[in-house]
Short mmCIF file of C-alpha atoms and ligand atoms in Angstrom, two decimals:
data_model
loop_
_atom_site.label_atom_id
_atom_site.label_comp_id
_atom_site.label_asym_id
_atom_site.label_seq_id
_atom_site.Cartn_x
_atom_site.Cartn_y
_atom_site.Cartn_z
CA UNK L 1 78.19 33.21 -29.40
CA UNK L 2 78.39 29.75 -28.80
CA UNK L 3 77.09 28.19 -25.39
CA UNK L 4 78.27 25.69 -22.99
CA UNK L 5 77.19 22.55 -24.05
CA UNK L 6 78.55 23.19 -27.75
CA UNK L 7 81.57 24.27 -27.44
CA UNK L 8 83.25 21.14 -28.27
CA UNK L 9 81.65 21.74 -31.23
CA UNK L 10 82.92 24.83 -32.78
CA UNK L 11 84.06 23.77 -36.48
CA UNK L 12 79.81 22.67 -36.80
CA UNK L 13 78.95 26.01 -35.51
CA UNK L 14 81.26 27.88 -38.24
CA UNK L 15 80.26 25.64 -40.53
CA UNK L 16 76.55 25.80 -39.81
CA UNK L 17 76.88 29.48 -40.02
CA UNK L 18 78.93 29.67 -43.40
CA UNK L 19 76.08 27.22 -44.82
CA UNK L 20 73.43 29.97 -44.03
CA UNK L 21 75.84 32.53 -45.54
CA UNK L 22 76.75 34.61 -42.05
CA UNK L 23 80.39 35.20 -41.62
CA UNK L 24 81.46 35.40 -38.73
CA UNK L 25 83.18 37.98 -37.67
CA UNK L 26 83.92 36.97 -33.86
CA UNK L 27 83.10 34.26 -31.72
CA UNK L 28 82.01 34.23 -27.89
CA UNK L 29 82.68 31.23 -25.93
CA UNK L 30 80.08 30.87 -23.06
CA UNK L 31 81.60 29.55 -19.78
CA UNK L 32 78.52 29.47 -18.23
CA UNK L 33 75.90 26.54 -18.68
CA UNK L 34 72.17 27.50 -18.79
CA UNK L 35 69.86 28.57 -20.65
CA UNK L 36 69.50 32.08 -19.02
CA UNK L 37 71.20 35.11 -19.78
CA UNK L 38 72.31 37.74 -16.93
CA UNK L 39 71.93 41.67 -17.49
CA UNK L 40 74.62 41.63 -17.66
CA UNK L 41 75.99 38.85 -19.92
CA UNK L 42 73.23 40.04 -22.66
CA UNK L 43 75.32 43.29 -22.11
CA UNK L 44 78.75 42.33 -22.48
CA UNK L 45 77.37 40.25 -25.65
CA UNK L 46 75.52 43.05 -27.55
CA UNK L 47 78.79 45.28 -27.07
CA UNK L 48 81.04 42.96 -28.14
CA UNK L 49 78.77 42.58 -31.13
CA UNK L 50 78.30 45.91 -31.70
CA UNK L 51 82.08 46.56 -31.64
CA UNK L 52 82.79 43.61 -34.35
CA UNK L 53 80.12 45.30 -36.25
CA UNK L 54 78.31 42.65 -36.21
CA UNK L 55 74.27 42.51 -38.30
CA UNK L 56 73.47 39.05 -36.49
CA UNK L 57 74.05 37.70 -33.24
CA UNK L 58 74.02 33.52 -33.50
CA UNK L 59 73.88 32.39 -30.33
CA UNK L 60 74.72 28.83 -31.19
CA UNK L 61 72.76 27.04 -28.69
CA UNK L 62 69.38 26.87 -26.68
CA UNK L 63 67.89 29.79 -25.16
CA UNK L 64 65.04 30.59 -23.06
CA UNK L 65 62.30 33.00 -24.88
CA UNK L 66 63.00 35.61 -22.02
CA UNK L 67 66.80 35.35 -22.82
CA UNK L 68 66.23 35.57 -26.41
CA UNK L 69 64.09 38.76 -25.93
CA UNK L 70 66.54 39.92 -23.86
CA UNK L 71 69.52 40.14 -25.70
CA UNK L 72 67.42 41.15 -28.82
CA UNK L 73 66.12 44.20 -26.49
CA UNK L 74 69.57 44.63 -25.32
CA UNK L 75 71.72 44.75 -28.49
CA UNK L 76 69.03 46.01 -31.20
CA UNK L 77 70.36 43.04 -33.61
CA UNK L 78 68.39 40.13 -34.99
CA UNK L 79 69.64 36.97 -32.67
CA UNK L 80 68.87 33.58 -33.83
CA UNK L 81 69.60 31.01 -31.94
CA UNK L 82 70.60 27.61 -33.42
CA UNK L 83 66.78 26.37 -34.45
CA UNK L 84 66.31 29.43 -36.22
CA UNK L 85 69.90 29.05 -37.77
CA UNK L 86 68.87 25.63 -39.02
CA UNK L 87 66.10 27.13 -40.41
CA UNK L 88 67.49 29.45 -42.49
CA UNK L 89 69.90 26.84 -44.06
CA UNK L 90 66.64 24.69 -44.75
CA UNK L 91 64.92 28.14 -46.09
CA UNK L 92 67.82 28.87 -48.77
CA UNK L 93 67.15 25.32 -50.11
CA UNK L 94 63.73 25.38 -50.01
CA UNK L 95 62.05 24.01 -53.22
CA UNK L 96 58.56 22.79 -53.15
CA UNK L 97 56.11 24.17 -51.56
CA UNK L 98 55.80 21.04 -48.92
CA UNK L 99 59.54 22.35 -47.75
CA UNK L 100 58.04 26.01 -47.28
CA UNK L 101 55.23 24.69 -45.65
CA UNK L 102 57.52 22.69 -42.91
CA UNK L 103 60.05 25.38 -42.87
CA UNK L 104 57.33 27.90 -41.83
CA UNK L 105 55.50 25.34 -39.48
CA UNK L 106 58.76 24.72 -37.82
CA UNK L 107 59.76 28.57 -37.62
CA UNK L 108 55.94 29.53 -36.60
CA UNK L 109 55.76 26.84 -33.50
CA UNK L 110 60.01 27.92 -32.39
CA UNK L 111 58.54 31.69 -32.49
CA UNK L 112 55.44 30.85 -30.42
CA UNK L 113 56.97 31.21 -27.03
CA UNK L 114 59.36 34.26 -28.25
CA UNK L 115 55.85 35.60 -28.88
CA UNK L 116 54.63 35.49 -25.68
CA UNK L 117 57.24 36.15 -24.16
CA UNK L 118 56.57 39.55 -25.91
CA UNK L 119 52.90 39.79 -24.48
CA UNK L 120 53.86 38.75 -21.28
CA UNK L 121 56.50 41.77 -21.16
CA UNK L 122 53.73 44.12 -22.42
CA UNK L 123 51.33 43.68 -20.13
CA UNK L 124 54.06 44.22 -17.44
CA UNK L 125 54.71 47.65 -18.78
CA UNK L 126 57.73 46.99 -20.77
CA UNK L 127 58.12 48.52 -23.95
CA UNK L 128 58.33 46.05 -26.53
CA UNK L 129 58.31 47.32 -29.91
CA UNK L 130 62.47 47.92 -30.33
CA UNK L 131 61.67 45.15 -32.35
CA UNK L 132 58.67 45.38 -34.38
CA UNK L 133 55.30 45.77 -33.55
CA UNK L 134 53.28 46.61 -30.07
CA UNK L 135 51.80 44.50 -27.65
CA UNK L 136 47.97 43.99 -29.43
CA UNK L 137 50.12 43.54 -32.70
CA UNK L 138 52.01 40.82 -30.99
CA UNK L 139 48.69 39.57 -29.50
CA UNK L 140 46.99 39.63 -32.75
CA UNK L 141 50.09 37.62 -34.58
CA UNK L 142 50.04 34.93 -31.57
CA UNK L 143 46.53 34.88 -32.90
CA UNK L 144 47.24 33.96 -36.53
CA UNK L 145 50.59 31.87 -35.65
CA UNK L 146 48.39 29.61 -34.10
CA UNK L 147 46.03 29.28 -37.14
CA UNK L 148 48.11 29.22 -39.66
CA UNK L 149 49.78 25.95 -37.59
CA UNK L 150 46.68 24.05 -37.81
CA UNK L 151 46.43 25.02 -41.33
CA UNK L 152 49.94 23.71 -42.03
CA UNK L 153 49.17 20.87 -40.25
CA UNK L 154 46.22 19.56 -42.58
CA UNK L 155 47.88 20.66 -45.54
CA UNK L 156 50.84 18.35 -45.04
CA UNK L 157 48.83 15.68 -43.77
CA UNK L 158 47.52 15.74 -46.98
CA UNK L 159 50.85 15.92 -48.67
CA UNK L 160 52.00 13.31 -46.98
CA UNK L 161 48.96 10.49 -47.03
CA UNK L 162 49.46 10.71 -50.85
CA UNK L 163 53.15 10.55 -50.30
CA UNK L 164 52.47 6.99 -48.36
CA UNK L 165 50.44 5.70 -50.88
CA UNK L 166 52.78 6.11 -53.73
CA UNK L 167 55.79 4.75 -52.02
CA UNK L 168 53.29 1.83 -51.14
CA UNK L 169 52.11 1.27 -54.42
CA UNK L 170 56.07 0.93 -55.37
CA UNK L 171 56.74 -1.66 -52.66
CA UNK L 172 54.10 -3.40 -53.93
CA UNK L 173 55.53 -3.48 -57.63
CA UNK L 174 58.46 -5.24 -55.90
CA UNK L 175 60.90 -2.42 -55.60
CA UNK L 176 63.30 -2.35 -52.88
CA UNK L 177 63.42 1.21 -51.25
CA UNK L 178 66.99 1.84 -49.50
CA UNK L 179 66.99 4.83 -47.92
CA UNK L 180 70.74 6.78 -47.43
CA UNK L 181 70.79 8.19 -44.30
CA UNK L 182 73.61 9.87 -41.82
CA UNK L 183 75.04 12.70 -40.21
CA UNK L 184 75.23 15.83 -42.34
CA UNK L 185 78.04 15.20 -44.68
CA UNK L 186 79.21 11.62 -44.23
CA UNK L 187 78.93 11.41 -48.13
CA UNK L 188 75.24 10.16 -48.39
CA UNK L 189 75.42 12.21 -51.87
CA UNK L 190 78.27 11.13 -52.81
CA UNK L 191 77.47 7.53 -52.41
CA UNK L 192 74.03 8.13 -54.00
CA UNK L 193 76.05 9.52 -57.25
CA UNK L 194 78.85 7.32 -57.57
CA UNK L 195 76.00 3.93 -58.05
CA UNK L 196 73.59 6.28 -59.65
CA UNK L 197 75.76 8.06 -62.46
CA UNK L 198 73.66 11.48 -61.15
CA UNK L 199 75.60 14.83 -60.51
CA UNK L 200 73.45 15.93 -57.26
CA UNK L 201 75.68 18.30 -55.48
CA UNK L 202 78.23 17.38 -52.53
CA UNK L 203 80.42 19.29 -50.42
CA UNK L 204 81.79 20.06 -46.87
CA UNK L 205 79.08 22.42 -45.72
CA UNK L 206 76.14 21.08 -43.56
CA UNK L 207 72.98 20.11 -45.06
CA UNK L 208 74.08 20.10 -48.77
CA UNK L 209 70.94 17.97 -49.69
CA UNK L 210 67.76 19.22 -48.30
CA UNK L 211 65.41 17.13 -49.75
CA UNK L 212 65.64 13.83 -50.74
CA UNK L 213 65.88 12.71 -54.39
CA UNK L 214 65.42 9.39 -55.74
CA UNK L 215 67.00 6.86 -58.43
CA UNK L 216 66.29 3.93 -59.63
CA UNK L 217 68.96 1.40 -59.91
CA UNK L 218 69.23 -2.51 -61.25
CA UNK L 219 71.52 -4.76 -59.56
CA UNK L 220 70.81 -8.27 -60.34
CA UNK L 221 67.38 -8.45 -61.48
CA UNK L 222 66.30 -6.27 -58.07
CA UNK L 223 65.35 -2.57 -58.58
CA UNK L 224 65.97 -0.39 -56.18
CA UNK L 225 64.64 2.59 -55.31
CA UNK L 226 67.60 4.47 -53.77
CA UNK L 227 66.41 7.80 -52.00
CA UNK L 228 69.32 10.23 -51.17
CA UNK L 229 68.25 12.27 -48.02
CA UNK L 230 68.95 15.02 -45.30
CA UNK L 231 71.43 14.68 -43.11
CA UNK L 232 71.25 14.83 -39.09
CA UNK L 233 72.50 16.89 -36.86
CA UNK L 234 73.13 16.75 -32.95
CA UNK L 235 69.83 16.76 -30.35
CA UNK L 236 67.77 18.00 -33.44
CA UNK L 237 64.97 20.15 -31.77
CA UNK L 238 61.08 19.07 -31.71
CA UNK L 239 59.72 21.90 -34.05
CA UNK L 240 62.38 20.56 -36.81
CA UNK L 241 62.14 17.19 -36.53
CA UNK L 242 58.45 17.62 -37.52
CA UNK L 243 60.09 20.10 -40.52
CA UNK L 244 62.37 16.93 -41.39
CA UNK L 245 60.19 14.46 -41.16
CA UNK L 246 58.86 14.65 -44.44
CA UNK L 247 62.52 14.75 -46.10
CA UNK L 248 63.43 11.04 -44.16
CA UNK L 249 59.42 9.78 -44.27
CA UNK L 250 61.46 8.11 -46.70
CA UNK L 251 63.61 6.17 -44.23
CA UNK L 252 60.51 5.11 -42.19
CA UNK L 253 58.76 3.88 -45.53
CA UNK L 254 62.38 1.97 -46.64
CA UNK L 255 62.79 -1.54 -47.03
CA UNK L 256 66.30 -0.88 -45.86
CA UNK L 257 68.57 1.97 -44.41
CA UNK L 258 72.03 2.74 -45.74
CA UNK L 259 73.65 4.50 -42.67
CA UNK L 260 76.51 6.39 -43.81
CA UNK L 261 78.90 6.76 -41.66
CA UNK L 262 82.02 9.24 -42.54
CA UNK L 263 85.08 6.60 -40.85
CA UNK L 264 87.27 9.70 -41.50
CA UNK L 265 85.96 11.52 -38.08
CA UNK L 266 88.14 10.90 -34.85
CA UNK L 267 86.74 7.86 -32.56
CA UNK L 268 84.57 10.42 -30.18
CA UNK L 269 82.92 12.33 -32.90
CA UNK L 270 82.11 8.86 -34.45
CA UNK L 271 80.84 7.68 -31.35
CA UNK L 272 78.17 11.20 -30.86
CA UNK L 273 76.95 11.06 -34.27
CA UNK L 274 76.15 7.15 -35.00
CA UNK L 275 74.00 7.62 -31.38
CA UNK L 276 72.29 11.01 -32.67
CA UNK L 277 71.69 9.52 -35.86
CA UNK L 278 69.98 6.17 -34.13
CA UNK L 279 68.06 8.38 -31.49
CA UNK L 280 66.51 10.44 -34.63
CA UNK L 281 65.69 7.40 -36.32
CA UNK L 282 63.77 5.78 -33.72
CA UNK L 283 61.90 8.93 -33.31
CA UNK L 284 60.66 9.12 -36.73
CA UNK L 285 59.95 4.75 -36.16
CA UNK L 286 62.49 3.98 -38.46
CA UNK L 287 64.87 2.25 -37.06
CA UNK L 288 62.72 -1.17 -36.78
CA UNK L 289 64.56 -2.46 -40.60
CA UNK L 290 67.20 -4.25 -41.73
CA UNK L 291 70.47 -1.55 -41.36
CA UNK L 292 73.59 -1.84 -44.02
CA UNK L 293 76.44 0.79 -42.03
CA UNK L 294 78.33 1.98 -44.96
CA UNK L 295 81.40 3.30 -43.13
CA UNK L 296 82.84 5.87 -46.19
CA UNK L 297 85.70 7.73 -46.71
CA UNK L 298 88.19 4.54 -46.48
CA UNK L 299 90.70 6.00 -48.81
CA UNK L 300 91.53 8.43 -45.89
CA UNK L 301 91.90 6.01 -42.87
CA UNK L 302 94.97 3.64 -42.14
CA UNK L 303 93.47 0.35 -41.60
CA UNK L 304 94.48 0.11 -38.24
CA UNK L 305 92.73 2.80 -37.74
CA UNK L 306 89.09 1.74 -39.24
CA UNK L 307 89.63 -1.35 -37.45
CA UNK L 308 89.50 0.26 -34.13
CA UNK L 309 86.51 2.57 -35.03
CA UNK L 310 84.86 -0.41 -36.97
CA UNK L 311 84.63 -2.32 -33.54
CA UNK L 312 83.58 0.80 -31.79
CA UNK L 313 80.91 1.44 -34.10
CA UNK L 314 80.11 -2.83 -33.90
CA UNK L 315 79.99 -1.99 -30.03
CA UNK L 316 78.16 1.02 -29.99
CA UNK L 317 74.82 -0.47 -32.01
CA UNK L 318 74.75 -3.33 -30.18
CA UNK L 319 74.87 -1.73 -26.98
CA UNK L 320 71.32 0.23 -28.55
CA UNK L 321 70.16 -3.12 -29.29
CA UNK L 322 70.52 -1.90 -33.55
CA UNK L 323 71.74 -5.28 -35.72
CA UNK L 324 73.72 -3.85 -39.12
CA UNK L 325 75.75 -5.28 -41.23
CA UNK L 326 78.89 -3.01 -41.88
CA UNK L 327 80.42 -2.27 -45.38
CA UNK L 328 83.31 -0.32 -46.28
CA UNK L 329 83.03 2.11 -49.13
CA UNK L 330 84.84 5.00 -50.68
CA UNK L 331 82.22 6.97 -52.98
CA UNK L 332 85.15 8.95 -54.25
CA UNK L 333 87.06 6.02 -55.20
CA UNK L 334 84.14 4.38 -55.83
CA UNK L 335 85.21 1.28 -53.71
CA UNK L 336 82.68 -1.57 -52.56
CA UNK L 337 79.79 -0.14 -53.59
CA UNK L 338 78.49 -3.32 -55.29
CA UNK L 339 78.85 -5.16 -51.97
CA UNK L 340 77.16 -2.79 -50.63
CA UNK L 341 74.10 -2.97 -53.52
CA UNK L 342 74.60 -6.89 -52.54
CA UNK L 343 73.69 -6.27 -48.98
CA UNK L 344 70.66 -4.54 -49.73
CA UNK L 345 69.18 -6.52 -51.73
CA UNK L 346 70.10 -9.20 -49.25
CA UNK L 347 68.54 -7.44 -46.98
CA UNK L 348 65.08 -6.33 -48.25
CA UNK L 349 64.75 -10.01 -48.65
CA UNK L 350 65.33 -10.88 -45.63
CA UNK L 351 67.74 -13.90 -46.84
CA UNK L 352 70.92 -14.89 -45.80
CA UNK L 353 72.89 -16.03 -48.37
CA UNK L 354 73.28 -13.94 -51.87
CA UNK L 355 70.81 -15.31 -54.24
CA UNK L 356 71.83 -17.30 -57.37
CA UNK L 357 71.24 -13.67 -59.57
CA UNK L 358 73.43 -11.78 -57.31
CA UNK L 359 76.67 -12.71 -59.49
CA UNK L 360 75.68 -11.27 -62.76
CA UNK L 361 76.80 -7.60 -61.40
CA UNK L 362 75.34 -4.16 -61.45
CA UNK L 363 73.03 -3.56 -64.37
CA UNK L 364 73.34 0.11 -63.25
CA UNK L 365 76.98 0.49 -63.61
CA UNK L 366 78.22 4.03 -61.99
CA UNK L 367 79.14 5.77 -64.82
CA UNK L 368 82.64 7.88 -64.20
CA UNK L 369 81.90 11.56 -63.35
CA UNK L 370 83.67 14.77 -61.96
CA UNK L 371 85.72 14.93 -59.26
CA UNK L 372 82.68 15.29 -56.42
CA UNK L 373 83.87 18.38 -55.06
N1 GTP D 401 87.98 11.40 -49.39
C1 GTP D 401 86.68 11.17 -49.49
N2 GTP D 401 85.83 12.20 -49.42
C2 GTP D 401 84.51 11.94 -49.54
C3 GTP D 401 84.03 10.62 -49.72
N3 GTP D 401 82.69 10.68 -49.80
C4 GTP D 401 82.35 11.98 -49.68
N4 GTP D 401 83.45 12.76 -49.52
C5 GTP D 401 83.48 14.22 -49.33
O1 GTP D 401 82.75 14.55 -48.16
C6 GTP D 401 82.03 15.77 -48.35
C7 GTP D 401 80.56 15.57 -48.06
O2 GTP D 401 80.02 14.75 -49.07
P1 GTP D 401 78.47 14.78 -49.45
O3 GTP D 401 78.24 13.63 -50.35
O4 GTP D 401 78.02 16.11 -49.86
O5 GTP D 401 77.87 14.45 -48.00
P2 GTP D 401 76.34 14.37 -47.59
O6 GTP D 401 76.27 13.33 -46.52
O7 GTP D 401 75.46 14.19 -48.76
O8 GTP D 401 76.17 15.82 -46.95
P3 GTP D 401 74.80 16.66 -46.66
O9 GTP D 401 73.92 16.54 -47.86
O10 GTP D 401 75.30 18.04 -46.46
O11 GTP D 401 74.23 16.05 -45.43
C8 GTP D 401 82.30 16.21 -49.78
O12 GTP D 401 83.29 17.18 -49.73
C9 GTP D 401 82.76 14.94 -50.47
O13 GTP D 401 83.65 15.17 -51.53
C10 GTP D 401 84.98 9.55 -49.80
O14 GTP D 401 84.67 8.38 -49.95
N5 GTP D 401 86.29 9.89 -49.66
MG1 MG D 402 73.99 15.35 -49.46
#
């Protein structure tokens, strides 16, 4: 099912839902905007479901808790709605235990309100456990929810203060950090492997890299640190951006952001993700740096073309008040990439001009590898 407000954005749905390993076996367009469901929609929804056979309804969108309950009541079937979908992607990457521990944070503090919404119904009457468990059940899991938040909470505090000081400690050693950052796959992977030499994985599907990995590189007598990260997605809810925060604290600590861009993309979905991208940045205070837009994927636009989305994306940042140097790469074809390792070391020093050292060339060459998928 996918509602109102995202139906322009179907192929992202299908993709989201192939990257959590659902396949779909029909789709719903919502007419209707809201966040409510009728009787009568959560009706026509579950049967359609039930007649596709369906295990899982997505309901690719935002719901209200009641709504949520309702079509769960109403169909029998697990329904996640597009947080929870996210969620599960982030889940089947999962690898340390500071990503379980914001996974479950984020999933916990999305659930609260379902949760409730569960009491609530029980002490009306309803019967609630089509589902799972009764209404002092549910009241006793509110309970530990909300504990085992807190509990989180310190935890990755902790995590992170120690996080801080190491990044710190190799700022102060005179490391540049460049953070790669952009809409889920622009290339930010690709990019990071074709100046690296590494073999991280790539591909179409959303959210490829969960959690950012770093590289050292030389480039004229400057190390930096580059930091390959998550990618964004459109009006990324509250209870993940807490769960990503930790995977781009990177881009707030950075000397310098490398905002991929994938030039590829038609003018208008340009347009939406360079502004979701910025709006998530300056949420996480991250934006406040000097910002080298690497506008990939050249080898598959006419010029003509990039030209025109070039100036829109010129356009677009200064009407958000953002200053960035633009830089056109191809990670496939490995194009530009040293002008781009020249602006950011330009950059993090906050020069103008390249510096005498700049001309000697990339000490970390990019060593040839596999076709990147
Ligand atoms: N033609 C072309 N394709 C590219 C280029 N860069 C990346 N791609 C393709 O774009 C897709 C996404 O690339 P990734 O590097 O995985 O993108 P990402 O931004 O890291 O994606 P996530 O980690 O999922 O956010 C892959 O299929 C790449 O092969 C490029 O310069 N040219
Ligand atoms: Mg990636």
């Amino acid at each position: 099912m996918i509602s109102r407000e995202y139906l322009d954005h179907l192929e992202e749905a299908l993709a989201i839902a192939e990257s959590a390993n659902y396949e779909v076996v029909d789709i719903i367009k919502r007419s209707r905007p809201g966040r409510r469901l009728s009787d009568e929609a959560a009706r026509r929804i579950s049967e359609r479901a039930h007649r596709a056979n369906a295990e899982v309804i997505i309901y690719y969108g935002n719901l209200e808790p009641s709504s949520l309950y309702k079509l769960e009541k109403e169909s029998k079937l697990k329904v996640l709605d597009r947080v929870l979908i996210i969620l599960e992607i982030f889940a089947l990457h999962a690898g340390s235990k500071e990503s379980k521990l914001q996974i479950e944070m984020a999933r916990l503090k999305h659930e609260l309100p379902l949760i409730r919404e569960y009491i609530r119904r029980a002490k009306a009457g309803e019967q609630v456990d089509f589902l799972g468990p009764g209404r002092y059940a549910f009241e006793a899991y509110e309970k530990h929810v909300i504990t085992r938040i807190a509990r989180i909470r310190r935890e990755l505090d902790e995590l992170r203060r120690r996080v801080k000081t190491q990044e710190q400690a190799r700022k102060d050693s005179g490391v540049v950090l460049a953070s790669i950052v952009g809409y889920a796959s622009a290339g930010k992977t690709s990019i990071f492997n074709a100046i690296t030499g590494e073999r991280q994985p790539t591909g179409p599907e959303y959210f490829t890299t969960l959690f950012a990995k770093h590289k050292m590189v030389n480039f004229n007598n400057t190390k930096i640190m580059l930091i390959d990260t998550v990618g964004f997605v459109r009006d990324v809810p509250a209870e993940i951006i807490e769960s990503f925060y930790s995977t781009l604290q990177e881009a707030s600590l950075a000397d310098v952001l490398i905002f991929v861009v994938d030039s590829s993309e038609d003018v208008s979905a340009i347009r939406e993700k360079v502004a979701a991208g910025v709006s998530l940045l300056s949420k996480l205070n991250a934006i406040n740096k000097p910002i080298i837009l690497a506008m990939n994927k050249i080898d598959l636009v006419a010029r003509d073309d990039l030209n025109k989305k070039e100036s829109l994306v010129r356009e677009l940042l200064s009407h958000m008040g953002i200053k960035a140097d633009l830089v056109e790469v191809s990670a496939v074809k490995k194009l530009n990439l040293e002008a781009l390792l020249e602006k950011v070391s330009e950059s993090a020093r906050g020069a103008g001009g390249p510096s005498e050292t700049l001309r000697q060339g990339v000490r970390a060459e990019a060593r040839p590898q596999a076709d990147a998928r």
